[in-house]
GROMACS .gro file of C-alpha atoms in nm:
model
  393
    1UNK     CA    1  -7.763  -1.645   4.756
    2UNK     CA    2  -7.747  -1.381   4.480
    3UNK     CA    3  -8.109  -1.281   4.546
    4UNK     CA    4  -8.029  -1.246   4.916
    5UNK     CA    5  -7.734  -1.015   4.838
    6UNK     CA    6  -7.943  -0.806   4.597
    7UNK     CA    7  -8.224  -0.776   4.852
    8UNK     CA    8  -7.977  -0.643   5.109
    9UNK     CA    9  -7.824  -0.396   4.864
   10UNK     CA   10  -7.959  -0.057   4.963
   11UNK     CA   11  -7.865   0.304   4.913
   12UNK     CA   12  -7.875   0.534   4.613
   13UNK     CA   13  -7.929   0.323   4.300
   14UNK     CA   14  -7.762   0.586   4.082
   15UNK     CA   15  -7.439   0.554   4.280
   16UNK     CA   16  -7.446   0.175   4.242
   17UNK     CA   17  -7.494   0.223   3.867
   18UNK     CA   18  -7.201   0.467   3.856
   19UNK     CA   19  -6.981   0.214   4.036
   20UNK     CA   20  -7.067  -0.052   3.777
   21UNK     CA   21  -7.007   0.185   3.483
   22UNK     CA   22  -6.668   0.301   3.617
   23UNK     CA   23  -6.563  -0.058   3.694
   24UNK     CA   24  -6.644  -0.179   3.342
   25UNK     CA   25  -6.469   0.122   3.188
   26UNK     CA   26  -6.171   0.055   3.412
   27UNK     CA   27  -6.142  -0.305   3.287
   28UNK     CA   28  -6.153  -0.192   2.924
   29UNK     CA   29  -5.899   0.089   2.974
   30UNK     CA   30  -5.655  -0.112   3.186
   31UNK     CA   31  -5.660  -0.408   2.946
   32UNK     CA   32  -5.582  -0.175   2.657
   33UNK     CA   33  -5.313   0.016   2.846
   34UNK     CA   34  -5.109  -0.265   2.998
   35UNK     CA   35  -4.968  -0.429   2.684
   36UNK     CA   36  -4.630  -0.259   2.717
   37UNK     CA   37  -4.623  -0.321   3.092
   38UNK     CA   38  -4.697  -0.690   3.036
   39UNK     CA   39  -4.418  -0.712   2.779
   40UNK     CA   40  -4.167  -0.555   3.020
   41UNK     CA   41  -4.271  -0.800   3.293
   42UNK     CA   42  -4.264  -1.096   3.056
   43UNK     CA   43  -4.627  -1.190   3.123
   44UNK     CA   44  -4.950  -1.178   2.928
   45UNK     CA   45  -5.176  -0.872   2.947
   46UNK     CA   46  -5.454  -1.110   3.060
   47UNK     CA   47  -5.268  -1.188   3.383
   48UNK     CA   48  -5.248  -0.817   3.471
   49UNK     CA   49  -5.615  -0.778   3.380
   50UNK     CA   50  -5.713  -1.070   3.605
   51UNK     CA   51  -5.523  -0.916   3.896
   52UNK     CA   52  -5.700  -0.587   3.833
   53UNK     CA   53  -6.035  -0.770   3.813
   54UNK     CA   54  -5.966  -0.931   4.151
   55UNK     CA   55  -5.912  -0.588   4.306
   56UNK     CA   56  -6.232  -0.457   4.144
   57UNK     CA   57  -6.434  -0.752   4.276
   58UNK     CA   58  -6.267  -0.716   4.616
   59UNK     CA   59  -6.344  -0.343   4.614
   60UNK     CA   60  -6.711  -0.401   4.533
   61UNK     CA   61  -6.727  -0.662   4.813
   62UNK     CA   62  -6.577  -0.408   5.056
   63UNK     CA   63  -6.823  -0.148   4.929
   64UNK     CA   64  -7.112  -0.386   4.989
   65UNK     CA   65  -7.010  -0.471   5.346
   66UNK     CA   66  -6.923  -0.106   5.422
   67UNK     CA   67  -7.271   0.005   5.314
   68UNK     CA   68  -7.434  -0.260   5.535
   69UNK     CA   69  -7.261  -0.124   5.846
   70UNK     CA   70  -7.454   0.161   6.007
   71UNK     CA   71  -7.260   0.478   5.927
   72UNK     CA   72  -7.262   0.586   6.293
   73UNK     CA   73  -7.013   0.311   6.372
   74UNK     CA   74  -6.758   0.494   6.157
   75UNK     CA   75  -6.743   0.767   6.424
   76UNK     CA   76  -6.574   0.522   6.660
   77UNK     CA   77  -6.368   0.361   6.385
   78UNK     CA   78  -6.230   0.703   6.288
   79UNK     CA   79  -6.051   0.737   6.623
   80UNK     CA   80  -5.879   0.402   6.573
   81UNK     CA   81  -5.788   0.493   6.215
   82UNK     CA   82  -5.624   0.818   6.327
   83UNK     CA   83  -5.426   0.638   6.598
   84UNK     CA   84  -5.296   0.397   6.333
   85UNK     CA   85  -5.257   0.645   6.045
   86UNK     CA   86  -5.023   0.905   6.195
   87UNK     CA   87  -4.750   0.659   6.307
   88UNK     CA   88  -4.794   0.472   5.978
   89UNK     CA   89  -4.739   0.789   5.774
   90UNK     CA   90  -4.428   0.864   5.978
   91UNK     CA   91  -4.303   0.508   5.930
   92UNK     CA   92  -4.362   0.537   5.554
   93UNK     CA   93  -4.151   0.855   5.532
   94UNK     CA   94  -3.859   0.692   5.711
   95UNK     CA   95  -3.873   0.325   5.610
   96UNK     CA   96  -4.115   0.314   5.315
   97UNK     CA   97  -4.041   0.201   4.960
   98UNK     CA   98  -3.901   0.486   4.754
   99UNK     CA   99  -4.014   0.522   4.391
  100UNK     CA  100  -3.919   0.832   4.188
  101UNK     CA  101  -3.773   0.994   4.502
  102UNK     CA  102  -4.108   0.959   4.683
  103UNK     CA  103  -4.150   0.740   4.988
  104UNK     CA  104  -4.524   0.673   4.974
  105UNK     CA  105  -4.551   0.296   5.000
  106UNK     CA  106  -4.491   0.024   5.255
  107UNK     CA  107  -4.482  -0.345   5.176
  108UNK     CA  108  -4.759  -0.549   5.336
  109UNK     CA  109  -4.592  -0.818   5.555
  110UNK     CA  110  -4.565  -1.168   5.402
  111UNK     CA  111  -4.670  -1.038   5.058
  112UNK     CA  112  -4.518  -0.851   4.766
  113UNK     CA  113  -4.810  -0.607   4.757
  114UNK     CA  114  -4.733  -0.245   4.843
  115UNK     CA  115  -4.967  -0.020   5.037
  116UNK     CA  116  -4.995   0.358   4.991
  117UNK     CA  117  -5.058   0.493   5.339
  118UNK     CA  118  -5.203   0.824   5.219
  119UNK     CA  119  -5.508   0.629   5.095
  120UNK     CA  120  -5.587   0.531   5.453
  121UNK     CA  121  -5.500   0.880   5.578
  122UNK     CA  122  -5.762   1.043   5.353
  123UNK     CA  123  -6.035   0.816   5.485
  124UNK     CA  124  -5.915   0.852   5.844
  125UNK     CA  125  -5.895   1.232   5.847
  126UNK     CA  126  -6.231   1.291   5.677
  127UNK     CA  127  -6.420   1.053   5.909
  128UNK     CA  128  -6.238   1.194   6.213
  129UNK     CA  129  -6.319   1.554   6.117
  130UNK     CA  130  -6.685   1.465   6.059
  131UNK     CA  131  -6.699   1.304   6.403
  132UNK     CA  132  -6.513   1.583   6.583
  133UNK     CA  133  -6.711   1.865   6.420
  134UNK     CA  134  -7.036   1.689   6.513
  135UNK     CA  135  -6.949   1.617   6.875
  136UNK     CA  136  -6.789   1.958   6.941
  137UNK     CA  137  -7.077   2.170   6.810
  138UNK     CA  138  -7.173   2.294   7.157
  139UNK     CA  139  -6.813   2.411   7.211
  140UNK     CA  140  -6.726   2.480   6.849
  141UNK     CA  141  -6.594   2.830   6.933
  142UNK     CA  142  -6.380   2.697   7.218
  143UNK     CA  143  -6.014   2.711   7.113
  144UNK     CA  144  -5.891   2.448   7.358
  145UNK     CA  145  -6.177   2.198   7.333
  146UNK     CA  146  -6.254   2.217   6.961
  147UNK     CA  147  -6.019   2.428   6.752
  148UNK     CA  148  -5.681   2.290   6.864
  149UNK     CA  149  -5.776   1.920   6.819
  150UNK     CA  150  -5.922   1.996   6.475
  151UNK     CA  151  -5.635   2.216   6.357
  152UNK     CA  152  -5.377   1.975   6.497
  153UNK     CA  153  -5.520   1.672   6.316
  154UNK     CA  154  -5.545   1.857   5.983
  155UNK     CA  155  -5.194   2.005   5.996
  156UNK     CA  156  -5.020   1.688   6.118
  157UNK     CA  157  -5.174   1.470   5.846
  158UNK     CA  158  -5.111   1.741   5.585
  159UNK     CA  159  -4.740   1.774   5.656
  160UNK     CA  160  -4.682   1.396   5.681
  161UNK     CA  161  -4.845   1.338   5.341
  162UNK     CA  162  -4.709   1.651   5.173
  163UNK     CA  163  -4.344   1.558   5.228
  164UNK     CA  164  -4.389   1.270   4.980
  165UNK     CA  165  -4.717   1.344   4.800
  166UNK     CA  166  -4.796   1.714   4.780
  167UNK     CA  167  -5.091   1.689   4.539
  168UNK     CA  168  -5.282   1.446   4.761
  169UNK     CA  169  -5.205   1.657   5.068
  170UNK     CA  170  -5.334   1.976   4.902
  171UNK     CA  171  -5.658   1.808   4.793
  172UNK     CA  172  -5.714   1.663   5.139
  173UNK     CA  173  -5.643   2.002   5.296
  174UNK     CA  174  -5.898   2.164   5.065
  175UNK     CA  175  -6.162   1.905   5.159
  176UNK     CA  176  -6.082   1.965   5.527
  177UNK     CA  177  -6.144   2.340   5.486
  178UNK     CA  178  -6.479   2.266   5.319
  179UNK     CA  179  -6.575   2.048   5.616
  180UNK     CA  180  -6.470   2.320   5.861
  181UNK     CA  181  -6.696   2.566   5.679
  182UNK     CA  182  -6.986   2.320   5.688
  183UNK     CA  183  -6.912   2.248   6.054
  184UNK     CA  184  -6.967   2.614   6.147
  185UNK     CA  185  -6.606   2.687   6.240
  186UNK     CA  186  -6.561   3.063   6.253
  187UNK     CA  187  -6.401   3.247   5.961
  188UNK     CA  188  -6.124   3.367   6.193
  189UNK     CA  189  -6.033   3.012   6.296
  190UNK     CA  190  -6.052   2.886   5.936
  191UNK     CA  191  -5.819   3.168   5.836
  192UNK     CA  192  -5.571   3.054   6.100
  193UNK     CA  193  -5.586   2.697   5.965
  194UNK     CA  194  -5.529   2.827   5.609
  195UNK     CA  195  -5.236   3.039   5.724
  196UNK     CA  196  -5.082   2.740   5.902
  197UNK     CA  197  -5.135   2.536   5.585
  198UNK     CA  198  -4.962   2.799   5.371
  199UNK     CA  199  -4.663   2.808   5.607
  200UNK     CA  200  -4.636   2.428   5.598
  201UNK     CA  201  -4.678   2.432   5.221
  202UNK     CA  202  -4.395   2.683   5.184
  203UNK     CA  203  -4.173   2.470   5.404
  204UNK     CA  204  -4.243   2.157   5.197
  205UNK     CA  205  -4.194   2.329   4.859
  206UNK     CA  206  -3.879   2.521   4.949
  207UNK     CA  207  -3.721   2.306   5.220
  208UNK     CA  208  -3.871   1.957   5.186
  209UNK     CA  209  -3.688   1.649   5.052
  210UNK     CA  210  -3.873   1.668   4.715
  211UNK     CA  211  -3.837   2.046   4.673
  212UNK     CA  212  -3.648   2.015   4.345
  213UNK     CA  213  -3.916   1.785   4.200
  214UNK     CA  214  -4.196   2.023   4.298
  215UNK     CA  215  -4.013   2.328   4.163
  216UNK     CA  216  -3.934   2.146   3.837
  217UNK     CA  217  -4.296   2.037   3.781
  218UNK     CA  218  -4.430   2.384   3.847
  219UNK     CA  219  -4.169   2.537   3.613
  220UNK     CA  220  -4.253   2.287   3.336
  221UNK     CA  221  -4.624   2.362   3.375
  222UNK     CA  222  -4.582   2.740   3.369
  223UNK     CA  223  -4.314   2.751   3.095
  224UNK     CA  224  -4.344   2.435   2.884
  225UNK     CA  225  -4.166   2.597   2.589
  226UNK     CA  226  -3.850   2.638   2.802
  227UNK     CA  227  -3.866   2.298   2.968
  228UNK     CA  228  -3.625   2.010   2.921
  229UNK     CA  229  -3.793   1.762   2.677
  230UNK     CA  230  -3.730   1.479   2.921
  231UNK     CA  231  -3.914   1.659   3.202
  232UNK     CA  232  -4.210   1.755   2.982
  233UNK     CA  233  -4.229   1.411   2.817
  234UNK     CA  234  -4.532   1.286   3.013
  235UNK     CA  235  -4.736   1.600   2.954
  236UNK     CA  236  -4.646   1.610   2.585
  237UNK     CA  237  -4.737   1.246   2.523
  238UNK     CA  238  -5.066   1.297   2.704
  239UNK     CA  239  -5.148   1.594   2.479
  240UNK     CA  240  -5.065   1.387   2.170
  241UNK     CA  241  -5.301   1.112   2.287
  242UNK     CA  242  -5.582   1.363   2.339
  243UNK     CA  243  -5.518   1.545   2.010
  244UNK     CA  244  -5.520   1.225   1.804
  245UNK     CA  245  -5.838   1.097   1.971
  246UNK     CA  246  -6.057   1.348   1.793
  247UNK     CA  247  -6.433   1.358   1.854
  248UNK     CA  248  -6.518   0.989   1.855
  249UNK     CA  249  -6.175   0.834   1.921
  250UNK     CA  250  -5.980   0.550   1.762
  251UNK     CA  251  -6.191   0.280   1.923
  252UNK     CA  252  -6.136   0.050   2.225
  253UNK     CA  253  -5.792  -0.111   2.220
  254UNK     CA  254  -5.662   0.102   1.931
  255UNK     CA  255  -5.447   0.346   2.126
  256UNK     CA  256  -5.096   0.410   1.992
  257UNK     CA  257  -4.978   0.645   2.266
  258UNK     CA  258  -5.011   0.369   2.526
  259UNK     CA  259  -4.670   0.254   2.400
  260UNK     CA  260  -4.510   0.593   2.476
  261UNK     CA  261  -4.720   0.746   2.753
  262UNK     CA  262  -4.584   0.673   3.103
  263UNK     CA  263  -4.843   0.508   3.328
  264UNK     CA  264  -5.135   0.505   3.078
  265UNK     CA  265  -5.313   0.260   3.311
  266UNK     CA  266  -5.303   0.485   3.620
  267UNK     CA  267  -5.193   0.850   3.628
  268UNK     CA  268  -5.271   0.915   3.259
  269UNK     CA  269  -5.558   0.674   3.202
  270UNK     CA  270  -5.787   0.967   3.115
  271UNK     CA  271  -5.563   1.061   2.820
  272UNK     CA  272  -5.583   0.703   2.692
  273UNK     CA  273  -5.963   0.706   2.734
  274UNK     CA  274  -5.992   1.022   2.523
  275UNK     CA  275  -5.760   0.874   2.259
  276UNK     CA  276  -5.974   0.560   2.230
  277UNK     CA  277  -6.321   0.702   2.298
  278UNK     CA  278  -6.267   1.057   2.181
  279UNK     CA  279  -6.388   1.386   2.320
  280UNK     CA  280  -6.733   1.231   2.360
  281UNK     CA  281  -6.592   0.959   2.585
  282UNK     CA  282  -6.392   1.208   2.791
  283UNK     CA  283  -6.697   1.431   2.844
  284UNK     CA  284  -6.915   1.130   2.927
  285UNK     CA  285  -6.670   1.019   3.197
  286UNK     CA  286  -6.660   1.369   3.346
  287UNK     CA  287  -7.042   1.377   3.350
  288UNK     CA  288  -7.048   1.044   3.538
  289UNK     CA  289  -6.841   1.197   3.819
  290UNK     CA  290  -7.062   1.510   3.821
  291UNK     CA  291  -7.374   1.292   3.850
  292UNK     CA  292  -7.205   1.112   4.140
  293UNK     CA  293  -7.139   1.448   4.311
  294UNK     CA  294  -7.499   1.558   4.250
  295UNK     CA  295  -7.639   1.237   4.402
  296UNK     CA  296  -7.409   1.282   4.702
  297UNK     CA  297  -7.527   1.642   4.750
  298UNK     CA  298  -7.884   1.508   4.763
  299UNK     CA  299  -7.772   1.262   5.031
  300UNK     CA  300  -7.604   1.540   5.230
  301UNK     CA  301  -7.913   1.764   5.222
  302UNK     CA  302  -8.146   1.473   5.311
  303UNK     CA  303  -7.937   1.342   5.601
  304UNK     CA  304  -8.114   1.406   5.935
  305UNK     CA  305  -7.788   1.389   6.129
  306UNK     CA  306  -7.486   1.618   6.109
  307UNK     CA  307  -7.237   1.331   6.119
  308UNK     CA  308  -7.395   1.163   5.817
  309UNK     CA  309  -7.409   1.490   5.624
  310UNK     CA  310  -7.045   1.578   5.697
  311UNK     CA  311  -6.928   1.224   5.627
  312UNK     CA  312  -7.102   1.203   5.288
  313UNK     CA  313  -6.992   1.556   5.196
  314UNK     CA  314  -6.627   1.504   5.287
  315UNK     CA  315  -6.590   1.171   5.108
  316UNK     CA  316  -6.781   1.281   4.796
  317UNK     CA  317  -6.585   1.607   4.769
  318UNK     CA  318  -6.259   1.414   4.810
  319UNK     CA  319  -6.342   1.161   4.537
  320UNK     CA  320  -6.475   1.421   4.293
  321UNK     CA  321  -6.184   1.663   4.342
  322UNK     CA  322  -5.942   1.374   4.294
  323UNK     CA  323  -6.118   1.272   3.971
  324UNK     CA  324  -6.107   1.620   3.821
  325UNK     CA  325  -5.748   1.673   3.938
  326UNK     CA  326  -5.647   1.361   3.743
  327UNK     CA  327  -5.837   1.485   3.437
  328UNK     CA  328  -5.685   1.833   3.465
  329UNK     CA  329  -5.332   1.691   3.464
  330UNK     CA  330  -5.410   1.474   3.160
  331UNK     CA  331  -5.539   1.767   2.953
  332UNK     CA  332  -5.259   2.003   3.062
  333UNK     CA  333  -5.451   2.218   3.309
  334UNK     CA  334  -5.223   2.131   3.599
  335UNK     CA  335  -4.868   2.016   3.673
  336UNK     CA  336  -4.797   1.644   3.657
  337UNK     CA  337  -4.898   1.457   3.973
  338UNK     CA  338  -4.947   1.096   4.077
  339UNK     CA  339  -5.320   1.115   4.147
  340UNK     CA  340  -5.525   0.815   4.021
  341UNK     CA  341  -5.872   0.836   3.865
  342UNK     CA  342  -6.113   0.690   4.126
  343UNK     CA  343  -6.240   0.340   4.038
  344UNK     CA  344  -6.084   0.364   3.690
  345UNK     CA  345  -5.704   0.374   3.732
  346UNK     CA  346  -5.525   0.049   3.801
  347UNK     CA  347  -5.419   0.026   4.162
  348UNK     CA  348  -5.450  -0.211   4.453
  349UNK     CA  349  -5.499  -0.038   4.786
  350UNK     CA  350  -5.620   0.280   4.616
  351UNK     CA  351  -5.906   0.083   4.457
  352UNK     CA  352  -5.995  -0.081   4.789
  353UNK     CA  353  -5.998   0.239   4.999
  354UNK     CA  354  -6.191   0.422   4.728
  355UNK     CA  355  -6.448   0.142   4.736
  356UNK     CA  356  -6.480   0.174   5.115
  357UNK     CA  357  -6.541   0.549   5.074
  358UNK     CA  358  -6.820   0.475   4.825
  359UNK     CA  359  -6.959   0.218   5.069
  360UNK     CA  360  -6.970   0.468   5.356
  361UNK     CA  361  -7.157   0.719   5.139
  362UNK     CA  362  -7.404   0.442   5.047
  363UNK     CA  363  -7.442   0.360   5.417
  364UNK     CA  364  -7.558   0.717   5.483
  365UNK     CA  365  -7.794   0.688   5.185
  366UNK     CA  366  -7.928   0.354   5.314
  367UNK     CA  367  -8.005   0.509   5.652
  368UNK     CA  368  -8.202   0.789   5.484
  369UNK     CA  369  -8.397   0.530   5.281
  370UNK     CA  370  -8.485   0.329   5.589
  371UNK     CA  371  -8.610   0.636   5.775
  372UNK     CA  372  -8.826   0.737   5.478
  373UNK     CA  373  -8.975   0.388   5.456
  374UNK     CA  374  -9.032   0.364   5.830
  375UNK     CA  375  -9.066   0.721   5.965
  376UNK     CA  376  -9.255   0.614   6.278
  377UNK     CA  377  -9.032   0.324   6.364
  378UNK     CA  378  -8.781   0.337   6.645
  379UNK     CA  379  -8.423   0.252   6.575
  380UNK     CA  380  -8.194   0.151   6.855
  381UNK     CA  381  -7.895   0.235   6.641
  382UNK     CA  382  -7.969   0.603   6.706
  383UNK     CA  383  -7.808   0.549   7.047
  384UNK     CA  384  -7.472   0.451   6.904
  385UNK     CA  385  -7.336   0.805   6.884
  386UNK     CA  386  -7.391   1.044   7.169
  387UNK     CA  387  -7.405   1.411   7.086
  388UNK     CA  388  -7.550   1.392   6.735
  389UNK     CA  389  -7.706   1.715   6.619
  390UNK     CA  390  -7.943   1.793   6.330
  391UNK     CA  391  -7.782   1.842   5.991
  392UNK     CA  392  -7.699   2.198   5.891
  393UNK     CA  393  -7.923   2.400   5.665
   0.00000   0.00000   0.00000
């Protein structure tokens, strides 16, 4: 059975290797970081590790099945995801579980597991934009047929996420703008989308329900010397972890700041990694994400179809920007946010949706491989999506 699975595993081998490396590193970091959490819960650290391992294995399984599905099917799935996502985001804002004044989670029925709806929203919007930009190319300058549906979807998802999770909303908005540029939307129309985004951003920051939190975090970041010690505690503990890590680190499992640093297994896992593996470990992890981005760029440029190129570009940009945003916060280059490190931070639904995103990218890569190996062959799956156009550039 294992040989059968391995024989069906296609796509970029470097990306598969990156997934394995990040998963192993995640197990090591989470096991080291969850001692205090386990003590507070009255359980052993091994039980938390096993739960995390289950999500990693489940994520890899989802990645495997996602990469087997022809990427063109995701064009149709994106419509269904958007229909589900927008009401779900609205439901989360009104009835979701509130943690630290942020309503980002809903409880999955009949379980105790929470679900962060913005994880689904990221996947839904990127796939929907890739589909819409591909199918509307002939009318891409048409305001009614192309621009309004595109602008509407971006702005609605942005505002619904931003009210509870501004950092995720800003990153998703940035990825959306990159896709609009790749999709040949005119500079004038992109400027209008950016202006609308700025207006919505101003409304969220100055009038939204979490306005005081956003203002406080920005103030702490810009003027740390004047900040209340309680409000700058996370950033300060992260800097201590990084400073004491040195060049080669204290060694796996030897972190001391894990006992003081809030969320060393999720939001600040990169600080713990630098403390235990040193500057060399931190740089190595950053290089892994850069290699992932480079391999994805090769997939984008090799994709014969616009939908595949836009899909791989949007998902890879989203994952890479998220990774470096998490790292930037840990090293003090940005205000504190709740952005996890893809495939490394502990997290349930975040791990699963990230794995699906990797799987979709691998699906595009698998399609390219198959066409290279059988350039003369006919493929009935080409008929799945009507209106495909050649990839840009």
